[in-house]
Coordinates of C-alpha atoms in Angstrom, one line a residue:
Chain A
M187 CA -49.8 -203.7 97.5
T188 CA -48.7 -205.8 94.6
F189 CA -50.6 -208.8 93.3
G190 CA -47.9 -211.3 94.5
A191 CA -48.0 -209.9 98.0
A192 CA -51.8 -210.1 98.1
T193 CA -51.7 -213.8 97.2
R194 CA -49.0 -214.5 99.7
E195 CA -51.1 -212.8 102.4
A196 CA -54.1 -214.9 101.4
T197 CA -52.1 -218.1 101.5
R198 CA -50.7 -217.2 104.9
A199 CA -54.2 -216.6 106.2
R200 CA -55.4 -219.9 104.9
W201 CA -52.6 -221.8 106.5
A202 CA -53.1 -219.9 109.7
A203 CA -56.8 -221.0 109.7
R204 CA -55.8 -224.6 109.0
A205 CA -53.2 -224.5 111.7
S206 CA -55.6 -223.1 114.3
L207 CA -58.0 -226.0 113.5
I208 CA -55.3 -228.4 114.6
L209 CA -53.7 -226.2 117.3
K210 CA -56.8 -225.0 119.2
P211 CA -57.8 -228.4 120.5
L212 CA -54.2 -229.2 121.1
Q213 CA -53.7 -226.1 123.1
S214 CA -56.8 -226.7 125.2
A215 CA -55.6 -230.2 125.8
L216 CA -52.2 -228.9 126.8
D217 CA -53.8 -226.3 129.0
A218 CA -55.5 -229.0 131.0
F219 CA -52.1 -230.7 131.4
P220 CA -50.2 -229.2 134.3
P221 CA -46.6 -229.4 133.0
S222 CA -47.6 -227.3 130.0
R223 CA -48.7 -224.5 132.3
W224 CA -45.3 -224.7 133.8
L225 CA -43.9 -224.4 130.3
M226 CA -45.9 -221.3 129.5
R227 CA -44.7 -219.7 132.7
R228 CA -41.2 -220.6 131.6
L229 CA -41.8 -218.8 128.3
D230 CA -43.1 -215.8 130.1
R231 CA -39.9 -215.8 132.1
R232 CA -38.0 -215.4 128.9
A233 CA -38.4 -211.7 129.4
L234 CA -37.0 -212.2 132.9
K235 CA -34.1 -214.1 131.4
G236 CA -33.3 -211.1 129.2
R237 CA -33.1 -209.0 132.3
L238 CA -30.8 -211.5 133.9
L239 CA -28.6 -211.5 130.8
A240 CA -28.3 -207.7 131.0
I241 CA -27.7 -207.6 134.7
A242 CA -25.2 -210.4 134.9
P243 CA -22.1 -209.1 133.0
P244 CA -21.6 -205.8 134.9
Y245 CA -22.7 -207.3 138.2
A246 CA -20.3 -210.2 137.9
W247 CA -17.4 -208.0 136.8
L248 CA -17.8 -205.7 139.8
L249 CA -18.2 -208.6 142.2
I250 CA -15.0 -210.2 140.9
F251 CA -12.8 -207.1 140.4
F252 CA -14.2 -204.7 142.9
L253 CA -15.8 -206.5 145.9
A254 CA -13.9 -209.8 146.0
P255 CA -10.5 -208.1 146.1
F256 CA -11.3 -206.6 149.4
A257 CA -11.8 -210.0 150.9
I258 CA -8.3 -210.9 149.7
V259 CA -6.8 -207.7 151.2
L260 CA -8.4 -208.7 154.5
K261 CA -7.0 -212.2 154.2
I262 CA -3.4 -211.0 153.4
S263 CA -3.5 -208.5 156.2
F264 CA -3.4 -211.5 158.5
A265 CA -0.5 -213.1 156.7
E266 CA 3.2 -212.9 157.5
P267 CA 5.7 -211.4 155.1
D268 CA 7.8 -213.9 153.4
V269 CA 10.8 -213.9 151.0
A270 CA 9.0 -215.5 148.1
M271 CA 6.7 -214.6 145.3
P272 CA 4.0 -213.6 146.3
P273 CA 5.8 -212.2 149.4
Y274 CA 3.5 -213.5 152.1
T275 CA 2.6 -216.7 153.9
E276 CA -0.6 -218.6 153.3
V277 CA -3.3 -218.0 155.8
F278 CA -5.4 -221.0 154.9
A279 CA -3.8 -224.4 154.3
L280 CA -5.1 -227.9 154.0
I281 CA -3.0 -230.2 156.3
E282 CA -3.1 -233.9 156.0
D283 CA -2.7 -235.7 159.3
A284 CA -3.1 -239.5 159.6
G285 CA -5.3 -239.7 156.5
S286 CA -7.7 -236.9 157.4
F287 CA -7.6 -233.3 156.2
F288 CA -7.7 -230.3 158.4
L289 CA -8.1 -226.7 157.4
S290 CA -5.5 -224.8 159.2
I291 CA -6.1 -221.1 159.6
K292 CA -3.1 -219.1 160.7
L293 CA -4.1 -215.6 161.7
N294 CA -1.3 -213.2 162.3
F295 CA -2.3 -210.1 164.2
S296 CA 1.2 -208.6 164.3
N297 CA 0.5 -206.3 161.3
Y298 CA -2.4 -204.7 163.1
L299 CA -0.4 -204.6 166.4
L300 CA 2.3 -202.8 164.5
L301 CA -0.2 -200.1 163.4
I302 CA -1.1 -199.6 167.1
E303 CA 2.3 -199.8 168.6
D304 CA 4.2 -197.6 166.1
D305 CA 2.6 -194.1 166.5
L306 CA 3.8 -193.2 163.0
Y307 CA 0.7 -194.9 161.5
L308 CA -1.7 -193.3 164.0
R309 CA -0.2 -189.8 163.2
A310 CA -0.4 -190.5 159.5
Y311 CA -4.1 -191.5 159.7
L312 CA -4.9 -188.4 161.8
N313 CA -2.8 -186.1 159.6
S314 CA -4.5 -187.4 156.5
L315 CA -7.9 -186.7 158.0
K316 CA -6.8 -183.3 159.0
I317 CA -5.4 -182.4 155.6
A318 CA -8.5 -183.8 153.9
A319 CA -10.9 -181.8 156.1
I320 CA -9.0 -178.5 155.7
S321 CA -8.6 -178.9 151.9
T322 CA -12.3 -179.8 151.6
A323 CA -13.2 -176.6 153.5
L324 CA -10.8 -174.6 151.3
A325 CA -12.1 -176.1 148.1
L326 CA -15.7 -175.2 149.2
M327 CA -14.6 -171.6 150.0
V328 CA -12.8 -171.3 146.6
G329 CA -15.4 -173.2 144.7
F330 CA -18.6 -171.7 145.9
P331 CA -18.1 -168.2 144.5
I332 CA -17.0 -169.7 141.1
A333 CA -20.0 -172.1 141.0
Y334 CA -22.4 -169.3 142.0
A335 CA -21.0 -166.9 139.3
M336 CA -21.3 -169.7 136.7
A337 CA -24.9 -170.4 137.7
R338 CA -25.7 -166.6 137.4
A339 CA -23.9 -166.1 134.1
P340 CA -26.0 -165.5 131.0
R341 CA -27.5 -168.7 129.8
R342 CA -25.5 -168.8 126.5
W343 CA -22.2 -168.6 128.4
R344 CA -23.0 -171.4 130.8
G345 CA -22.2 -174.3 128.5
A346 CA -18.8 -172.9 127.7
L347 CA -18.1 -172.2 131.4
V348 CA -19.0 -175.8 132.4
M349 CA -16.8 -177.0 129.5
M350 CA -13.9 -174.8 130.8
M351 CA -14.4 -176.2 134.3
I352 CA -14.4 -179.8 133.0
L353 CA -11.4 -179.4 130.7
P354 CA -8.6 -179.3 133.4
F355 CA -10.3 -182.4 135.0
W356 CA -9.7 -184.3 131.7
T357 CA -6.1 -183.3 131.4
S358 CA -3.6 -185.3 133.3
F359 CA -3.7 -185.0 137.1
L360 CA 0.0 -185.7 137.3
I361 CA 0.9 -183.0 134.8
R362 CA -1.3 -180.5 136.7
V363 CA 0.5 -181.3 139.9
Y364 CA 3.9 -181.1 138.2
A365 CA 3.0 -177.7 136.8
W366 CA 3.0 -176.4 140.4
I367 CA 6.5 -177.5 141.1
G368 CA 7.9 -175.0 138.6
I369 CA 5.7 -172.3 140.1
L370 CA 6.3 -172.9 143.8
K371 CA 10.0 -173.7 143.9
N372 CA 12.4 -171.4 145.7
E373 CA 13.8 -170.1 142.4
G374 CA 10.3 -170.7 140.8
L375 CA 7.9 -168.4 138.9
L376 CA 5.9 -167.2 141.9
N377 CA 9.0 -166.2 144.0
G378 CA 10.5 -164.6 140.9
F379 CA 7.3 -162.6 140.3
L380 CA 6.9 -161.5 143.9
Q381 CA 10.6 -160.5 144.1
W382 CA 10.2 -158.5 140.8
L383 CA 7.2 -156.7 142.4
G384 CA 9.4 -156.0 145.4
V385 CA 6.9 -157.5 147.8
I386 CA 9.5 -159.9 149.2
G387 CA 13.3 -159.7 149.4
E388 CA 14.1 -163.3 150.1
P389 CA 12.4 -166.2 148.3
L390 CA 9.6 -167.8 150.3
T391 CA 9.8 -171.5 150.9
I392 CA 6.5 -172.9 149.7
L393 CA 7.4 -176.1 147.9
N394 CA 7.8 -179.1 150.2
T395 CA 5.5 -177.7 152.8
D396 CA 2.0 -178.5 153.9
F397 CA 0.9 -175.2 152.3
A398 CA 2.0 -176.5 148.9
V399 CA 0.0 -179.7 149.5
Y400 CA -3.1 -177.6 150.2
I401 CA -2.6 -175.6 147.0
G402 CA -2.1 -178.8 145.0
I403 CA -5.2 -180.5 146.4
V404 CA -7.5 -177.5 146.0
Y405 CA -6.3 -177.1 142.5
S406 CA -6.6 -180.7 141.5
Y407 CA -10.0 -181.4 143.1
L408 CA -11.7 -178.0 142.4
P409 CA -13.8 -179.3 139.5
F410 CA -15.2 -182.1 141.8
M411 CA -16.4 -179.4 144.1
V412 CA -17.6 -176.8 141.6
L413 CA -19.6 -179.0 139.3
P414 CA -22.1 -180.5 141.9
L415 CA -22.4 -177.0 143.4
Y416 CA -23.1 -175.5 140.0
A417 CA -25.7 -178.2 139.3
A418 CA -27.5 -177.4 142.5
L419 CA -27.3 -173.6 142.2
E420 CA -28.3 -173.6 138.6
R421 CA -31.7 -175.2 139.5
M422 CA -32.3 -172.6 142.2
D423 CA -35.3 -170.3 141.6
E424 CA -34.0 -166.8 141.8
S425 CA -37.4 -165.3 142.5
L426 CA -37.0 -166.7 146.0
L427 CA -34.2 -164.2 146.6
E428 CA -36.3 -161.4 145.1
A429 CA -39.2 -162.4 147.4
A430 CA -36.8 -162.4 150.4
S431 CA -35.5 -158.9 149.5
D432 CA -39.0 -157.6 148.9
L433 CA -39.9 -158.8 152.4
G434 CA -37.0 -156.9 153.8
C435 CA -34.5 -159.7 154.2
R436 CA -30.9 -158.5 154.0
P437 CA -28.8 -160.2 151.2
V438 CA -26.3 -161.8 153.7
K439 CA -29.2 -163.4 155.6
A440 CA -31.0 -164.4 152.4
F441 CA -27.7 -166.1 151.3
W442 CA -27.7 -168.2 154.5
V443 CA -31.4 -169.0 154.8
I444 CA -32.1 -169.5 151.1
T445 CA -29.1 -170.1 148.9
V446 CA -27.1 -172.3 151.2
P447 CA -29.9 -174.7 152.1
L448 CA -30.9 -175.0 148.4
A449 CA -27.2 -175.7 147.5
A450 CA -26.9 -178.3 150.2
P451 CA -27.1 -181.4 147.9
G452 CA -24.2 -179.9 145.9
I453 CA -22.3 -179.0 149.0
I454 CA -22.7 -182.5 150.3
A455 CA -21.8 -184.3 147.0
G456 CA -18.8 -182.0 146.4
S457 CA -17.5 -182.4 149.9
F458 CA -17.6 -186.2 149.7
L459 CA -16.0 -186.2 146.2
V460 CA -13.1 -184.2 147.6
F461 CA -12.8 -185.5 151.2
I462 CA -12.8 -189.2 150.6
P463 CA -10.2 -189.5 147.9
V464 CA -7.9 -186.9 149.5
V465 CA -7.6 -189.0 152.7
G466 CA -5.8 -191.6 150.6
E467 CA -3.9 -189.2 148.3
V468 CA -0.3 -190.2 147.4
V469 CA 0.9 -188.2 144.4
I470 CA 0.3 -184.6 145.7
P471 CA 2.0 -185.0 149.1
D472 CA 4.8 -186.9 147.4
L473 CA 5.5 -184.2 144.8
L474 CA 4.6 -181.0 146.6
G475 CA 4.9 -181.9 150.3
G476 CA 8.0 -182.1 152.4
S477 CA 9.5 -185.4 153.7
D478 CA 7.6 -184.6 156.9
T479 CA 4.2 -184.3 155.3
L480 CA 2.8 -187.5 156.7
M481 CA -0.1 -189.0 154.8
I482 CA -1.4 -192.6 155.1
G483 CA -1.6 -193.2 151.3
R484 CA 2.1 -192.3 151.0
L485 CA 2.9 -194.6 153.9
L486 CA 1.0 -197.5 152.2
W487 CA 2.8 -196.8 149.0
A488 CA 6.2 -196.9 150.8
E489 CA 5.3 -200.2 152.6
F490 CA 4.4 -201.8 149.3
F491 CA 6.9 -200.4 146.9
S492 CA 10.0 -199.7 149.1
N493 CA 9.6 -202.3 151.9
H494 CA 7.8 -204.9 149.9
D495 CA 5.8 -205.7 152.9
W496 CA 2.5 -206.6 151.4
P497 CA 0.8 -207.8 154.6
V498 CA 1.4 -204.5 156.4
A499 CA 0.3 -202.6 153.3
S500 CA -2.9 -204.6 153.4
A501 CA -3.5 -203.9 157.1
V502 CA -3.0 -200.2 156.5
A503 CA -5.5 -200.4 153.6
M504 CA -8.0 -202.3 155.7
I505 CA -7.9 -199.7 158.5
L506 CA -8.1 -196.9 155.9
L507 CA -11.2 -198.6 154.4
L508 CA -12.7 -198.9 157.8
I509 CA -12.3 -195.2 158.4
L510 CA -13.7 -194.3 155.0
V511 CA -16.6 -196.8 155.0
I512 CA -19.0 -194.5 156.8
P513 CA -18.4 -191.5 154.5
I514 CA -18.5 -193.8 151.4
V515 CA -21.8 -195.3 152.5
L516 CA -23.2 -191.9 153.2
F517 CA -22.0 -190.7 149.8
Q518 CA -23.6 -193.7 148.1
R519 CA -26.9 -193.2 149.9
H520 CA -26.9 -189.5 148.9
Q521 CA -26.2 -190.3 145.3
A522 CA -28.9 -193.0 145.2
A523 CA -31.4 -190.6 146.8
R524 CA -30.6 -187.9 144.2
Q525 CA -31.0 -190.4 141.4
E526 CA -34.4 -191.5 142.8
A527 CA -35.4 -187.8 142.9
A528 CA -34.3 -187.3 139.3
R529 CA -36.6 -190.2 138.1
Chain B
M207 CA -31.2 -158.6 143.4
R208 CA -29.3 -158.2 140.1
R209 CA -29.2 -160.9 137.5
G210 CA -26.3 -161.7 135.3
L211 CA -22.7 -160.9 136.0
T212 CA -22.3 -158.5 138.9
P213 CA -18.7 -157.2 139.4
I214 CA -18.3 -159.7 142.2
N215 CA -19.4 -162.6 140.1
L216 CA -17.1 -161.5 137.3
T217 CA -14.2 -161.3 139.6
A218 CA -14.9 -164.8 141.0
L219 CA -15.0 -166.2 137.5
T220 CA -11.8 -164.4 136.4
L221 CA -9.8 -165.4 139.4
G222 CA -11.2 -168.9 139.5
F223 CA -10.4 -169.7 135.9
A224 CA -7.0 -167.9 136.1
F225 CA -6.2 -170.3 139.0
L226 CA -7.2 -173.3 136.9
Y227 CA -5.5 -172.2 133.7
V228 CA -2.4 -170.1 134.5
P229 CA -0.3 -173.1 135.7
I230 CA -1.2 -175.1 132.5
F231 CA -0.3 -172.1 130.3
L232 CA 3.0 -171.6 132.1
L233 CA 3.8 -175.3 131.7
I234 CA 3.2 -175.0 127.9
I235 CA 5.2 -171.7 127.6
Y236 CA 8.2 -173.2 129.3
S237 CA 8.2 -176.3 127.1
F238 CA 9.5 -173.9 124.4
N239 CA 12.3 -172.7 126.6
E240 CA 15.9 -172.9 125.3
S241 CA 17.4 -173.3 128.7
K242 CA 17.5 -176.5 130.7
L243 CA 16.4 -174.5 133.7
V244 CA 12.6 -174.6 133.6
T245 CA 12.2 -171.3 135.3
V246 CA 14.7 -169.1 133.5
W247 CA 13.6 -167.9 130.0
A248 CA 16.4 -168.1 127.5
G249 CA 14.7 -167.8 124.2
F250 CA 12.3 -169.8 122.0
S251 CA 13.3 -173.3 121.0
T252 CA 11.6 -176.6 120.1
K253 CA 14.6 -178.7 120.9
W254 CA 12.9 -180.4 123.8
Y255 CA 10.3 -181.8 121.5
G256 CA 13.1 -183.3 119.3
E257 CA 14.8 -184.7 122.4
M258 CA 11.4 -186.3 123.4
A259 CA 10.9 -187.8 120.0
R260 CA 14.3 -189.5 120.2
D261 CA 13.6 -191.0 123.7
D262 CA 12.7 -194.6 122.8
A263 CA 11.7 -195.7 126.3
L264 CA 9.3 -192.7 126.4
I265 CA 7.7 -193.6 123.0
A266 CA 7.3 -197.2 124.1
A267 CA 5.6 -196.1 127.3
A268 CA 3.3 -193.8 125.3
L269 CA 2.3 -196.6 122.9
M270 CA 1.7 -199.0 125.9
T271 CA -0.5 -196.3 127.6
L272 CA -2.5 -195.8 124.4
K273 CA -3.1 -199.6 124.0
V274 CA -4.3 -199.9 127.5
A275 CA -6.5 -196.8 127.3
L276 CA -8.1 -197.9 124.0
L277 CA -8.9 -201.4 125.3
S278 CA -10.0 -200.5 128.8
S279 CA -12.2 -197.6 127.8
T280 CA -14.0 -199.8 125.3
V281 CA -14.6 -202.6 127.9
A282 CA -15.6 -199.9 130.4
T283 CA -18.1 -198.3 128.0
V284 CA -19.9 -201.6 127.2
L285 CA -20.1 -202.6 130.9
G286 CA -20.7 -199.1 132.1
T287 CA -23.6 -198.5 129.6
L288 CA -25.2 -201.7 130.7
A289 CA -24.8 -200.7 134.3
G290 CA -26.2 -197.3 133.7
V291 CA -29.3 -198.8 132.0
L292 CA -29.8 -201.2 134.9
L293 CA -29.7 -198.3 137.4
A294 CA -32.0 -196.1 135.4
R295 CA -34.5 -198.6 133.9
F296 CA -34.6 -201.8 135.8
G297 CA -36.4 -200.6 138.8
R298 CA -35.9 -202.8 141.8
F299 CA -34.1 -206.0 141.4
R300 CA -32.5 -208.3 143.9
G301 CA -29.1 -207.0 144.9
R302 CA -29.7 -203.5 143.6
T303 CA -28.4 -201.8 146.7
L304 CA -25.2 -203.7 146.5
F305 CA -25.0 -203.0 142.8
S306 CA -25.4 -199.2 143.1
G307 CA -22.9 -199.3 146.0
M308 CA -20.3 -201.0 143.7
I309 CA -21.0 -198.3 141.1
Y310 CA -20.7 -195.3 143.3
A311 CA -17.9 -196.5 145.6
P312 CA -15.1 -196.6 142.9
L313 CA -15.8 -192.9 142.3
V314 CA -14.5 -191.9 145.7
M315 CA -12.4 -194.9 146.7
P316 CA -8.7 -193.8 147.2
E317 CA -6.7 -195.2 144.4
V318 CA -4.1 -196.8 146.7
I319 CA -6.8 -199.1 148.1
T320 CA -8.3 -200.0 144.7
G321 CA -4.8 -200.6 143.3
L322 CA -3.6 -202.8 146.1
A323 CA -6.9 -204.8 146.2
L324 CA -6.8 -205.4 142.4
L325 CA -3.1 -206.4 142.5
L326 CA -3.7 -209.0 145.3
M327 CA -6.7 -210.3 143.3
F328 CA -4.6 -210.8 140.2
V329 CA -1.9 -212.5 142.2
A330 CA -4.5 -214.8 143.8
M331 CA -6.0 -215.6 140.4
G332 CA -2.5 -216.4 139.1
L333 CA -2.7 -213.8 136.3
A334 CA 0.6 -212.7 134.9
R335 CA 0.9 -209.0 135.5
G336 CA 1.3 -206.7 132.5
Y337 CA -0.7 -204.5 130.2
F338 CA -3.6 -207.0 130.5
T339 CA -4.0 -206.6 134.2
V340 CA -3.7 -202.8 134.0
M341 CA -6.4 -202.9 131.3
I342 CA -8.8 -204.9 133.6
A343 CA -8.1 -202.5 136.5
H344 CA -8.7 -199.4 134.4
A345 CA -11.9 -200.9 132.9
T346 CA -13.2 -201.6 136.5
F347 CA -12.9 -198.1 137.9
A348 CA -13.7 -196.3 134.6
M349 CA -17.0 -198.3 134.1
A350 CA -18.3 -196.6 137.2
Y351 CA -17.8 -193.2 135.6
V352 CA -19.4 -194.4 132.3
A353 CA -22.4 -195.8 134.3
V354 CA -23.0 -192.5 136.1
V355 CA -22.8 -190.5 132.9
V356 CA -25.2 -192.8 131.0
Q357 CA -27.6 -193.1 133.9
S358 CA -27.9 -189.3 134.3
R359 CA -28.7 -189.0 130.6
L360 CA -31.3 -191.8 130.8
A361 CA -32.9 -190.1 133.8
T362 CA -33.5 -186.9 131.8
M363 CA -34.6 -188.8 128.6
D364 CA -38.2 -188.8 127.5
R365 CA -39.4 -192.3 128.2
S366 CA -42.5 -192.1 126.1
V367 CA -40.6 -192.9 122.9
E368 CA -39.4 -196.2 124.5
E369 CA -42.8 -196.9 125.8
A370 CA -44.4 -196.3 122.4
A371 CA -42.0 -198.8 120.8
L372 CA -42.7 -201.4 123.5
D373 CA -46.5 -200.9 123.1
L374 CA -46.2 -201.4 119.4
G375 CA -44.7 -204.8 120.1
C376 CA -41.0 -204.1 119.7
P377 CA -39.0 -206.6 121.9
P378 CA -37.1 -204.9 124.8
F379 CA -33.7 -205.6 123.5
K380 CA -34.5 -204.3 120.0
T381 CA -36.1 -201.2 121.6
F382 CA -32.9 -200.6 123.4
L383 CA -30.8 -201.0 120.2
V384 CA -32.9 -198.9 117.8
I385 CA -34.5 -196.3 120.2
T386 CA -32.6 -195.9 123.4
L387 CA -29.0 -196.3 122.2
P388 CA -29.2 -193.7 119.4
I389 CA -30.7 -191.2 121.8
I390 CA -28.1 -191.7 124.6
A391 CA -25.3 -192.1 122.1
P392 CA -23.7 -188.7 123.0
A393 CA -23.6 -189.7 126.6
V394 CA -22.0 -193.1 125.7
I395 CA -19.4 -191.4 123.6
A396 CA -18.7 -188.9 126.4
G397 CA -18.4 -191.9 128.8
W398 CA -15.9 -193.6 126.4
L399 CA -13.9 -190.4 126.2
L400 CA -13.9 -190.0 130.0
A401 CA -12.8 -193.6 130.5
F402 CA -10.1 -193.1 127.9
T403 CA -8.6 -190.0 129.6
L404 CA -8.9 -191.6 133.0
S405 CA -6.9 -194.5 131.8
L406 CA -4.4 -192.2 130.1
D407 CA -3.9 -190.3 133.3
D408 CA -3.8 -193.0 135.9
L409 CA -0.6 -193.4 137.8
V410 CA -1.4 -195.1 141.1
I411 CA -3.6 -198.0 140.0
A412 CA -1.3 -198.7 137.0
S413 CA 1.8 -198.8 139.3
F414 CA 0.2 -201.4 141.5
T415 CA -1.2 -203.7 138.8
T416 CA 1.5 -203.5 136.1
G417 CA 4.3 -206.0 135.7
P418 CA 7.9 -205.8 134.5
G419 CA 8.2 -204.4 131.0
S420 CA 4.8 -202.7 131.0
T421 CA 5.6 -199.1 132.0
T422 CA 2.9 -196.6 131.2
L423 CA 3.5 -193.0 130.3
P424 CA 2.4 -191.6 133.7
M425 CA 4.7 -194.0 135.5
K426 CA 7.6 -192.8 133.3
I427 CA 6.8 -189.2 133.8
Y428 CA 6.5 -189.7 137.6
S429 CA 9.9 -191.3 137.9
Q430 CA 11.4 -188.5 135.9
V431 CA 9.6 -185.8 137.9
R432 CA 10.9 -187.2 141.1
L433 CA 14.4 -186.6 139.8
G434 CA 13.7 -183.0 138.9
V435 CA 11.8 -180.7 136.6
T436 CA 13.0 -180.8 133.0
P437 CA 11.7 -179.1 129.9
E438 CA 11.3 -182.5 128.2
I439 CA 8.5 -183.3 130.7
N440 CA 7.0 -180.0 129.8
A441 CA 7.1 -180.9 126.2
I442 CA 5.3 -184.3 126.8
S443 CA 2.8 -182.6 129.0
T444 CA 2.1 -180.0 126.3
I445 CA 1.4 -182.7 123.7
L446 CA -0.9 -184.6 126.1
V447 CA -2.8 -181.5 127.1
G448 CA -3.1 -180.6 123.4
I449 CA -4.5 -184.0 122.4
V450 CA -7.1 -184.0 125.3
T451 CA -8.1 -180.5 124.5
I452 CA -8.7 -181.1 120.8
G453 CA -10.5 -184.4 121.6
V454 CA -12.8 -182.9 124.2
V455 CA -13.6 -179.7 122.2
A456 CA -14.3 -181.7 119.0
A457 CA -16.5 -184.2 120.9
S458 CA -18.5 -181.4 122.5
L459 CA -18.9 -179.7 119.1
V460 CA -20.1 -182.9 117.5
N461 CA -22.5 -183.4 120.4
R462 CA -23.9 -179.9 120.0
R463 CA -24.5 -180.4 116.3
A464 CA -26.2 -183.7 116.9
A465 CA -28.4 -182.1 119.5
L466 CA -29.3 -179.3 117.1
R467 CA -30.1 -181.7 114.3
R468 CA -32.3 -183.8 116.6
E469 CA -34.2 -180.7 117.7
R470 CA -34.7 -179.8 114.1
D471 CA -35.9 -183.3 113.3
E472 CA -38.3 -183.2 116.2
R473 CA -39.7 -179.9 115.0
L474 CA -40.2 -181.2 111.5
A475 CA -41.9 -184.4 112.8
F476 CA -44.3 -182.2 114.8
A477 CA -44.9 -180.0 111.8
K478 CA -45.9 -183.0 109.6
T479 CA -48.5 -184.4 112.0

């Protein structure tokens, strides 16, 4: 320590001693005075304020741009379409009558009635659920062996394998769906290859069928299934399987009673991550499916962009949300529970 | 019970990754096709790249997409990192259940619903639709991804370093800046990259929330794809795939080197004590 610093220290100590001579009695006087206690508590709360400052921005953003919009969708689903901008009538209006104001609420249920009366919508909802359920099962069947093999690969390979699984997920979804058009077309690469092999004489019609939609969905959503499965399987203790086989358990049975239950968190998370978004899928059925591939997301898109019927589109979205709210809440609970377990 | 790669496992990996990568490779190969017919090989040519470079509308759309992606991913990273910290470090606070619900729901919410809801919100707020509204929309759904990435990194991080700083009298905010943030920086960067590519990719939400004159690249590609498959789209796709691949691989290499360096520093620190 240099000389200058030492004198500074000494000066500071002297001043602190003088200050405490004055401050100590003042402090005890203040302590006896109730409002000061309130002030001290306020100062303690400064830490709390810091917390609030950190919580507020993301919280407010999500409330305004994620939660509140659903209230508006609900409101507009009760409006009537109108030739105006925005193209719907007001649901709430202030009406002046003889000097007093009334809040008029005009609820128009015809959008929902349309969804019930026209069985096109019911079929679209059911078909979306069917396609989502089948493609989730397919993705699980395709994804499980891959995730299992990744988890059993030598440790030094795993990082690279995970990277290879994530990479397609980062590249454009649209481009990956587009790539399949060139493959599945009648004069496409798959038919050309099969004809060259001599397996088929006539080209198969694959593009514009439900089958093409399944291929597209499984392809696009595969990483969402594989990565949670891999995370669960990688943590699994292999000695359990050895113990089972030592005790005479056959491998197939060991798979069902040990591997599958231990992989359950991954199976659940992966299935939610595939099933829920696929119910509302638009792009894949539009590009790979036929004109008869009925899915509710596609219908909503058409109501909005082709018919410019915002109220019906809102009603379709509300019902879709109502169908999906249970799986979404279950998914959120599952994620929150996993996060608690990780802490 | 055999460890490592049994023939069955090796087959699963080969078939699985072939399924994932063959379509992308075919797409890239046919972008160099001389013929206008995407599926008939007629010799090597780079003319479609030239064609693409002369397409002014396409270039404008690409620049618009880049602008939206840069802005939205930055906003999403700031908000998402905060949200991740809240979920991992703030314990219970009032409204936590709602908060975690609003973080996890966008991950699975069908895009048509998010897109329509955001559009109606912007109309109700009286915001003029354009790149700015697309930016807000992308930031909103991408911040959920960033939050999940950051939160999972925080969950595995050694908390004792933070606690040591707090015990030594470092204020919480400063602790976050000088201790926590450098440690979770790779996750924050990964989150930014993820938000960036999500925004680059998005077709559905952008279609709902954009206004006249603000066409993004995916919207442009989509409208061309619906007219038919052309080698020009293959060329754009190849370039996009190339950019993302280089970015992701570079980021992961940087991350790996940072992790190695940190490990070495920690060993050195232990050796000194």
